[in-house]
Tab-separated table of C-alpha atoms and ligand atoms in Angstrom:
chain	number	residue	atom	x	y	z
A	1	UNK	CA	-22.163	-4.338	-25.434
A	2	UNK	CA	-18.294	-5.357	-26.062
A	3	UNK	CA	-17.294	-8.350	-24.132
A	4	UNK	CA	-16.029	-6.891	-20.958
A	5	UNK	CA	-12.757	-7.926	-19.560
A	6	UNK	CA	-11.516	-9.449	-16.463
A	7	UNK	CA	-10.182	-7.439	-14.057
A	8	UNK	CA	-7.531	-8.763	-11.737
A	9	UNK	CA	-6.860	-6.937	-8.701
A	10	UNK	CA	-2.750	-6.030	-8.280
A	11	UNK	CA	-1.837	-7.922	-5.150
A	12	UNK	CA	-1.205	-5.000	-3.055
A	13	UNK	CA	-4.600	-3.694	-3.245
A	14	UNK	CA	-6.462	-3.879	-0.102
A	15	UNK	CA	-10.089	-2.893	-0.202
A	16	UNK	CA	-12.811	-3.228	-2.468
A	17	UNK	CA	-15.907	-1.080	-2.012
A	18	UNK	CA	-18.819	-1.062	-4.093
A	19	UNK	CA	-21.091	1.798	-2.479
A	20	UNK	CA	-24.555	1.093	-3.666
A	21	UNK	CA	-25.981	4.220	-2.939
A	22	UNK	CA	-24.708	7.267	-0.575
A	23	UNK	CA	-28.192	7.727	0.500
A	24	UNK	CA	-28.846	6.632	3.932
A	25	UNK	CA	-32.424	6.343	6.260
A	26	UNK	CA	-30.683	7.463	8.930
A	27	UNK	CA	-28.790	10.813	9.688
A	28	UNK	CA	-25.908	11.011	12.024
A	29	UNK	CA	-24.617	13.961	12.490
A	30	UNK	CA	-20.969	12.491	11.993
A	31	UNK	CA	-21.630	10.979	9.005
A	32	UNK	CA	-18.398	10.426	7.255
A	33	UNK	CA	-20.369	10.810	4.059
A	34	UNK	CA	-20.948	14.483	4.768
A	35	UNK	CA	-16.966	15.590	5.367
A	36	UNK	CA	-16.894	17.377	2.540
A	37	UNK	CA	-19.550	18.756	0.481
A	38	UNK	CA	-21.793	16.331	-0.562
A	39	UNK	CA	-21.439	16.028	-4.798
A	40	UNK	CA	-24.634	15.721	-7.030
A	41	UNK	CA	-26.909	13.059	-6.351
A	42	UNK	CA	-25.311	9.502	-8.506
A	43	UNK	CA	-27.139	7.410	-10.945
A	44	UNK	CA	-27.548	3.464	-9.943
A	45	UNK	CA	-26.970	0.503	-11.980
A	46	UNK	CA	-29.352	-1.780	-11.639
A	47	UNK	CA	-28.691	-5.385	-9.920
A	48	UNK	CA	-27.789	-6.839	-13.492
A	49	UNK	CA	-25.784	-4.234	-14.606
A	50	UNK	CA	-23.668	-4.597	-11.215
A	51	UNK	CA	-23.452	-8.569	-11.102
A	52	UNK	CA	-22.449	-7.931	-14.746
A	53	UNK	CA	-19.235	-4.801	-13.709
A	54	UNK	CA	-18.537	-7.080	-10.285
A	55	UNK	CA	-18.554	-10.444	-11.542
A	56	UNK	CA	-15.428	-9.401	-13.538
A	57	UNK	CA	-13.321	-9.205	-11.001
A	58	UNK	CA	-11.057	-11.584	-9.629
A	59	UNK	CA	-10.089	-11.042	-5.939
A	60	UNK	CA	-8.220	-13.612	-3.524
A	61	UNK	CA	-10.077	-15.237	-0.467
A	62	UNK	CA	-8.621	-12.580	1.740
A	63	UNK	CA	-10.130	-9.761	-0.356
A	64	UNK	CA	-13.890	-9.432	-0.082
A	65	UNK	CA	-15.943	-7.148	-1.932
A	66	UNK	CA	-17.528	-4.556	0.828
A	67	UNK	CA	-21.277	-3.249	-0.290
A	68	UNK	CA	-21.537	-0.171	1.452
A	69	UNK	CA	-23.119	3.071	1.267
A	70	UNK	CA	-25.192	4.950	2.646
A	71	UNK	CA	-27.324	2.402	3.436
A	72	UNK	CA	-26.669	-0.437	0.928
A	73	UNK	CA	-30.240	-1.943	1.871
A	74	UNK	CA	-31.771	1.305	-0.069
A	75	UNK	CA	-30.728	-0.466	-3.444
A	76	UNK	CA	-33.907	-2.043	-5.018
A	77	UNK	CA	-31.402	-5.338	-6.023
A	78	UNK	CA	-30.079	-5.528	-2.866
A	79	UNK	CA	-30.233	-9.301	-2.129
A	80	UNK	CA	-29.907	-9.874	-6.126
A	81	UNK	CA	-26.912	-8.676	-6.193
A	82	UNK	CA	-25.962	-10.635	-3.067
A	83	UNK	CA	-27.137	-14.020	-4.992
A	84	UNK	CA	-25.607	-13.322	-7.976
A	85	UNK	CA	-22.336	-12.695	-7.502
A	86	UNK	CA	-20.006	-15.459	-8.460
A	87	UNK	CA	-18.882	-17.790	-5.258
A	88	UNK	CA	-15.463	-16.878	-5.989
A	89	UNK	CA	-16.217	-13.691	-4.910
A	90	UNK	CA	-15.946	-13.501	-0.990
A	91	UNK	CA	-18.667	-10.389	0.122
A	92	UNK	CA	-18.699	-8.258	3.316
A	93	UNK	CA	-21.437	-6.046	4.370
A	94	UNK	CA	-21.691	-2.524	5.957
A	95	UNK	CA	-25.075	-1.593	7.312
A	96	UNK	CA	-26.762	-0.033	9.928
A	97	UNK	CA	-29.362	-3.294	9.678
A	98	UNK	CA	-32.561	-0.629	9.497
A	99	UNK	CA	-33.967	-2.774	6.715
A	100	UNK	CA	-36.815	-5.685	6.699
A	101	UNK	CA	-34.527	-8.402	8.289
A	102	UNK	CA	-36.629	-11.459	7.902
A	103	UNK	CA	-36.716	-11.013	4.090
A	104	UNK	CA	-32.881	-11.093	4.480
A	105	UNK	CA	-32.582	-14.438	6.302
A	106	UNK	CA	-35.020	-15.814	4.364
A	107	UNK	CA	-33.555	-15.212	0.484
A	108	UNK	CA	-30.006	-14.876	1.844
A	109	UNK	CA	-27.598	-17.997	2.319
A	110	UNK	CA	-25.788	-17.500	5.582
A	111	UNK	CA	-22.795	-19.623	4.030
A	112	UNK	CA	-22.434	-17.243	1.204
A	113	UNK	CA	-21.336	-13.872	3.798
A	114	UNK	CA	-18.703	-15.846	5.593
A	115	UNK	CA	-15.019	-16.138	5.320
A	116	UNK	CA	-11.512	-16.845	7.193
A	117	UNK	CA	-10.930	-13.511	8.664
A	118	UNK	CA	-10.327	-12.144	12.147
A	119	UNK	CA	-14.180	-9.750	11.816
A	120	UNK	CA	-17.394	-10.740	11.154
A	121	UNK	CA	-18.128	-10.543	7.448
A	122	UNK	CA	-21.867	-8.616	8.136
A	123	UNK	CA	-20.609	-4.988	10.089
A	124	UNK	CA	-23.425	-2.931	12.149
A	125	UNK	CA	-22.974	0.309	12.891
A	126	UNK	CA	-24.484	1.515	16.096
A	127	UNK	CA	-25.264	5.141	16.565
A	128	UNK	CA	-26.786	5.690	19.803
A	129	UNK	CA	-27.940	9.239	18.423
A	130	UNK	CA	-30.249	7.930	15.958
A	131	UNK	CA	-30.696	4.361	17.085
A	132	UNK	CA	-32.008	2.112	19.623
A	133	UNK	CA	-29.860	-0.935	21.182
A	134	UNK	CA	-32.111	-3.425	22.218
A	135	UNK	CA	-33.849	-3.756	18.781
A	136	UNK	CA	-30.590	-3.876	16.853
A	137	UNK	CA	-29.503	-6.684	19.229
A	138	UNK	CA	-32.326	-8.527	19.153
A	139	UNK	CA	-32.329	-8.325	15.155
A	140	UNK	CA	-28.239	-9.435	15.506
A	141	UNK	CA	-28.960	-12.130	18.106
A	142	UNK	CA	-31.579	-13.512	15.129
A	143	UNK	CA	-28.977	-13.293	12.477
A	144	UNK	CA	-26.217	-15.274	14.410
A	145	UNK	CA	-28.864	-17.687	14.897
A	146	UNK	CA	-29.262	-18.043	11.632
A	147	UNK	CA	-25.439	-18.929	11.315
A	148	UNK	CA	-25.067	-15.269	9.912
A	149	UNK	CA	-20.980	-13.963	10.662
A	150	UNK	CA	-22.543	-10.564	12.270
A	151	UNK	CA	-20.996	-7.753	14.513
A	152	UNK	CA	-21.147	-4.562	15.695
A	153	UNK	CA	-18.862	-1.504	15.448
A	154	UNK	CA	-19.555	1.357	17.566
A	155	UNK	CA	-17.473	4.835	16.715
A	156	UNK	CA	-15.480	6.647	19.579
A	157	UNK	CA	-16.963	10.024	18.871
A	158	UNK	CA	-16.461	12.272	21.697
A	159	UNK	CA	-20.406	12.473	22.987
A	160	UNK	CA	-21.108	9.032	22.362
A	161	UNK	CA	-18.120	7.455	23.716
A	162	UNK	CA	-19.888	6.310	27.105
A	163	UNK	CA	-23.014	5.455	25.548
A	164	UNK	CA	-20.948	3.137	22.984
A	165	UNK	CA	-18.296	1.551	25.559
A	166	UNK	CA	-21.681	0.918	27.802
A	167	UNK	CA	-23.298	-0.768	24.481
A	168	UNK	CA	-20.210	-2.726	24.093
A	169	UNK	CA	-20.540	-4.607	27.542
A	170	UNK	CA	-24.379	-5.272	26.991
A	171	UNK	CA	-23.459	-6.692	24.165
A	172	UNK	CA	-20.454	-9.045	25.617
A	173	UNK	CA	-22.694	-10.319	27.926
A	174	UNK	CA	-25.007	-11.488	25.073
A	175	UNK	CA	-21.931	-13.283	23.494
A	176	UNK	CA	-22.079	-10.321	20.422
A	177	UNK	CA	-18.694	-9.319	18.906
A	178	UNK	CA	-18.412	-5.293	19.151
A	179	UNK	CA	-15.999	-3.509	18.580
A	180	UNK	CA	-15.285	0.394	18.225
A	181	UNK	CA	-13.644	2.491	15.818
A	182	UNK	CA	-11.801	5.828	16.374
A	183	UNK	CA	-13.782	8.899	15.266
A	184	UNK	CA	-12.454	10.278	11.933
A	185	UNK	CA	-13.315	13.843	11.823
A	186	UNK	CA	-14.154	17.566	12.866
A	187	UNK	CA	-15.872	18.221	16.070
A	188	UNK	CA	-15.826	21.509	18.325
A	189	UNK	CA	-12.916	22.787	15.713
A	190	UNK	CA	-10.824	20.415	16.250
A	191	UNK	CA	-10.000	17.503	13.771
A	192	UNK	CA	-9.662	13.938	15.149
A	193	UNK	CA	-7.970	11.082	14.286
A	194	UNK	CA	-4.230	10.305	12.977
A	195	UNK	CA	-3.080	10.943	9.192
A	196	UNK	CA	0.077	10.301	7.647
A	197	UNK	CA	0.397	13.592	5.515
A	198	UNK	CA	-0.020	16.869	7.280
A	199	UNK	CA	-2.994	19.588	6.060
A	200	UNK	CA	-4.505	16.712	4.166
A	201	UNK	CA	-7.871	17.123	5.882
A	202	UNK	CA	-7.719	20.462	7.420
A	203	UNK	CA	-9.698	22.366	4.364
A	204	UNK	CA	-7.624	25.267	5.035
A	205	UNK	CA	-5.924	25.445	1.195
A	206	UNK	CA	-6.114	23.300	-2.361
A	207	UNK	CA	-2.266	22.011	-3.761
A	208	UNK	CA	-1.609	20.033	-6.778
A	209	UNK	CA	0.088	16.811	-5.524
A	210	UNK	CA	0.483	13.033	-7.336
A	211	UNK	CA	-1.530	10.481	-5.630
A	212	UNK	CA	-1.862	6.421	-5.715
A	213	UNK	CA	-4.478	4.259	-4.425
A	214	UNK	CA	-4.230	0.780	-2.737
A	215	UNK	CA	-8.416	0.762	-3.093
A	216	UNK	CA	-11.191	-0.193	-6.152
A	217	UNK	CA	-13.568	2.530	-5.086
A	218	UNK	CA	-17.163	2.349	-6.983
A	219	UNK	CA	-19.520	4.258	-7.142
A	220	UNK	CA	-23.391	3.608	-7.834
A	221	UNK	CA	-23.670	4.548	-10.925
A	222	UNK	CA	-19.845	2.314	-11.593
A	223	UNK	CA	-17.945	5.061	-11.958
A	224	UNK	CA	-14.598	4.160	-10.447
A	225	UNK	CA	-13.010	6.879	-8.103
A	226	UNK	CA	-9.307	8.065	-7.191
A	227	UNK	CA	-10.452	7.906	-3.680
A	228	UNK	CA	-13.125	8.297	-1.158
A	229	UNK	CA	-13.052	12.126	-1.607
A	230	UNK	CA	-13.383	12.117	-4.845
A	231	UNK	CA	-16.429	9.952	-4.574
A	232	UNK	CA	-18.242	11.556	-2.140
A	233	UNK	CA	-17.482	15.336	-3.726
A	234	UNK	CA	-18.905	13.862	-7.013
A	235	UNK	CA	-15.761	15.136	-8.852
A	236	UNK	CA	-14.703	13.651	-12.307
A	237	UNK	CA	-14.595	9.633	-12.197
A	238	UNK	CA	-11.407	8.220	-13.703
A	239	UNK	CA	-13.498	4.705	-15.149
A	240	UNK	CA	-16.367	2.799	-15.229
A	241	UNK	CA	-17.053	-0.921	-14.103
A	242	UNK	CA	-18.850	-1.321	-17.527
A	243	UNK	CA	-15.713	-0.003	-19.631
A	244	UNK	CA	-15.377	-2.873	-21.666
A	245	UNK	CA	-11.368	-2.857	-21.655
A	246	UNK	CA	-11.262	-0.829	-18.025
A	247	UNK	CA	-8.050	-2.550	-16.090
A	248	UNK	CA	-7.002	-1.222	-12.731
A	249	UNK	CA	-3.296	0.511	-13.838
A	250	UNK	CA	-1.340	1.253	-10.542
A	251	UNK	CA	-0.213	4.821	-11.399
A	252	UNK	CA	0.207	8.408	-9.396
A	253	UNK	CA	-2.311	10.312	-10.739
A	254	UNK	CA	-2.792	14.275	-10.689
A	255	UNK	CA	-4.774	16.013	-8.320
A	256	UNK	CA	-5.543	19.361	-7.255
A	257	UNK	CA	-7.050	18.966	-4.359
A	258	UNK	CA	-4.853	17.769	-1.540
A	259	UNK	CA	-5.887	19.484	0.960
A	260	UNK	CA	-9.735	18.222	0.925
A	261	UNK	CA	-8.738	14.812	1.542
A	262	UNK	CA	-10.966	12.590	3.202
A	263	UNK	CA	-9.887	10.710	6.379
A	264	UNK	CA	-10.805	7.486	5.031
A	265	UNK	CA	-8.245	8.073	2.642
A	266	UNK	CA	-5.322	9.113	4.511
A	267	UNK	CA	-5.349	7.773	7.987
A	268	UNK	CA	-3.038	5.439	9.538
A	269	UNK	CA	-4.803	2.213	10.132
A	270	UNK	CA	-4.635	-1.796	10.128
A	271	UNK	CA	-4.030	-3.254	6.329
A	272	UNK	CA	-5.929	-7.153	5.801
A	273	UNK	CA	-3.259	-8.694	7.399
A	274	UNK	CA	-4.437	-6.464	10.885
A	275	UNK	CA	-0.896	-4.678	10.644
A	276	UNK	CA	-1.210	-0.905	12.042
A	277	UNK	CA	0.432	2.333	9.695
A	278	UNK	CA	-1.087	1.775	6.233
A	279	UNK	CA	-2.800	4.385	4.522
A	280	UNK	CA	-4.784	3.967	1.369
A	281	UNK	CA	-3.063	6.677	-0.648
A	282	UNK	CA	0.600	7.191	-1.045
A	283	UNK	CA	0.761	11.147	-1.793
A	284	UNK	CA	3.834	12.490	-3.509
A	285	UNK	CA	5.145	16.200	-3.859
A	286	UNK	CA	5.398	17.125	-7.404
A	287	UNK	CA	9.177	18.249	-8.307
A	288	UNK	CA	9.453	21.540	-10.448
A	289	UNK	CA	10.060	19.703	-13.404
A	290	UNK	CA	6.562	17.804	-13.221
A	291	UNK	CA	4.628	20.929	-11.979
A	292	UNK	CA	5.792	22.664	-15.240
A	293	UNK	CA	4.741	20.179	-17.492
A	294	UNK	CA	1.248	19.460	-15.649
A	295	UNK	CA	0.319	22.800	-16.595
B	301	SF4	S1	-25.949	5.173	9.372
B	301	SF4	FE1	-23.877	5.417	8.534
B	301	SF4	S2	-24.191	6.156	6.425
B	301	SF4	FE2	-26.142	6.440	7.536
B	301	SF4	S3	-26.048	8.570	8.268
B	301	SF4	FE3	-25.289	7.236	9.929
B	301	SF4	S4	-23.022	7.204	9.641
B	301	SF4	FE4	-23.951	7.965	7.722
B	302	SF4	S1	-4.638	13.881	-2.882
B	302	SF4	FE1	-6.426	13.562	-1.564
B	302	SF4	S2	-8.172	14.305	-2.767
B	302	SF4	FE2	-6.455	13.999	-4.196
B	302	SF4	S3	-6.710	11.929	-5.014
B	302	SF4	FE3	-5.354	11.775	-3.252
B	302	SF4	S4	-6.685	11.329	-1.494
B	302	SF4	FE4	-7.983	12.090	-3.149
């Protein structure tokens, strides 16, 4: 293979997210994941491959690289990957922790998950639907020990919202950071949470709109996506990690489907610096002019 070249992430970029795999061993039935329609089922680079893609990057302290999913645990090269990043590379984690914890904290150095920033570096999600609290605290209680930078995040969906604010004091009491997240969503018709551009999420109609992304989104098998819809719907990538000359280029891009947005993409929320009303996507109208020559 060519030499493959550094990538430098533009300073206004705020999130990178390497999702292992969108397979999960759980199913909630909120799942972000499941929005829209599920795409066809992704390819995976192995561990090398993806310490090869990742380990061009270079990020600042304040910009970790999140392994997500799905469950990122599912990924045979899990903790390989975890070891063999470079240092330079700061790494956050989102998992629901259903995976064989002692091998964790035995191969993994607490030291290397842990940063300056105002949340823990390893994020749990708690679903009371599908999971059981005492277990997943006692399995968080043995990470902190451990000197692992672990919390929990609980999401405000309507029928859970008791059940999660009642978690959330257990879990004070222990001395465990948890925190909840506003539902993103449909439930009972109605669609929750707050987006900056109106009938982005509603799936009512398709429009052909230019669109910019503050976010490296990956996907497993390193194809690199406009957003998270785009991901998730399995439509055309726009790169791949392993693109020998691939360079992140800060452009609007075409798209026709505004209108199937997913709420990742478009809602309001804090940036890194914890400041409230950025979205990841700036969306732009197309003026006559550029709708004729688009085709
Ligand atoms: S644990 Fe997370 S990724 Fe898995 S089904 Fe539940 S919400 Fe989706
Ligand atoms: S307009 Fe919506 S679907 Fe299209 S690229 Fe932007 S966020 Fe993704």
């Amino acid at each position: 293979m060519s030499e493959l070249k550094p990538i430098k992430i533009p300073e206004d970029y705020n999130y990178i997210a390497y999702f292992l795999t969108l397979a999960c061993n759980l199913k909630c039935s909120f799942c972000i994941n499941y929005f829209g329609t599920l795409g066809p089922a992704q390819k995976h680079l192995s561990g090398p491959q993806w310490v090869q893609g990742l380990n061009r990057i270079t990020s600042r302290d304040d910009l970790p690289i999140t392994l997500q999913g799905g469950e990122p645990s599912l990924h045979k090269d899990f903790i390989y990957i975890l070891n063999n990043l470079k240092s330079e590379l700061k790494i956050d984690i989102l998992t629901n922790l259903q995976f064989d914890t002692d091998e964790f904290i035995r191969r993994v150095d607490p030291e290397r998950i842990k940063r300056k920033s105002p949340y823990a570096s390893i994020r749990v999600s708690y679903h009371p639907e599908v999971m059981e609290l005492e277990p997943l605290v006692k399995n968080v209680l043995r990470f902190q020990d451990a000197g692992f930078s672990i919390g929990i995040w609980g999401v405000m969906h309507p029928v859970q919202a008791d059940s999660i604010l009642k978690a959330q004091e257990r879990c004070k009491s222990l001395g465990i950071d948890f925190r909840t997240k506003e539902f993103l969503g449909e439930y009972n018709g109605r669609l929750y949470g707050t987006y900056r551009y109106e009938g982005a999420c509603e799936k009512l109609s398709t429009k052909r709109v230019l669109c910019k992304t503050t976010e490296l989104i990956m996907g497993s098998d390193g194809s690199i996506y406009r957003c998270h819809s785009d991901l998730y719907e399995g439509r055309a990538p726009v790169e791949n990690i392993l693109d020998p000359a691939f360079q992140i280029q800060e452009v609007f891009r075409l798209c026709d489907y505004f209108g199937h947005c997913n709420p990742c993409d478009v809602k309001l929320k804090t940036n890194r610096f914890q400041q409230f009303g950025h979205t990841s996507v700036e969306i732009k109208e197309l003026t006559e002019e550029e709708m004729r020559r688009s085709g």
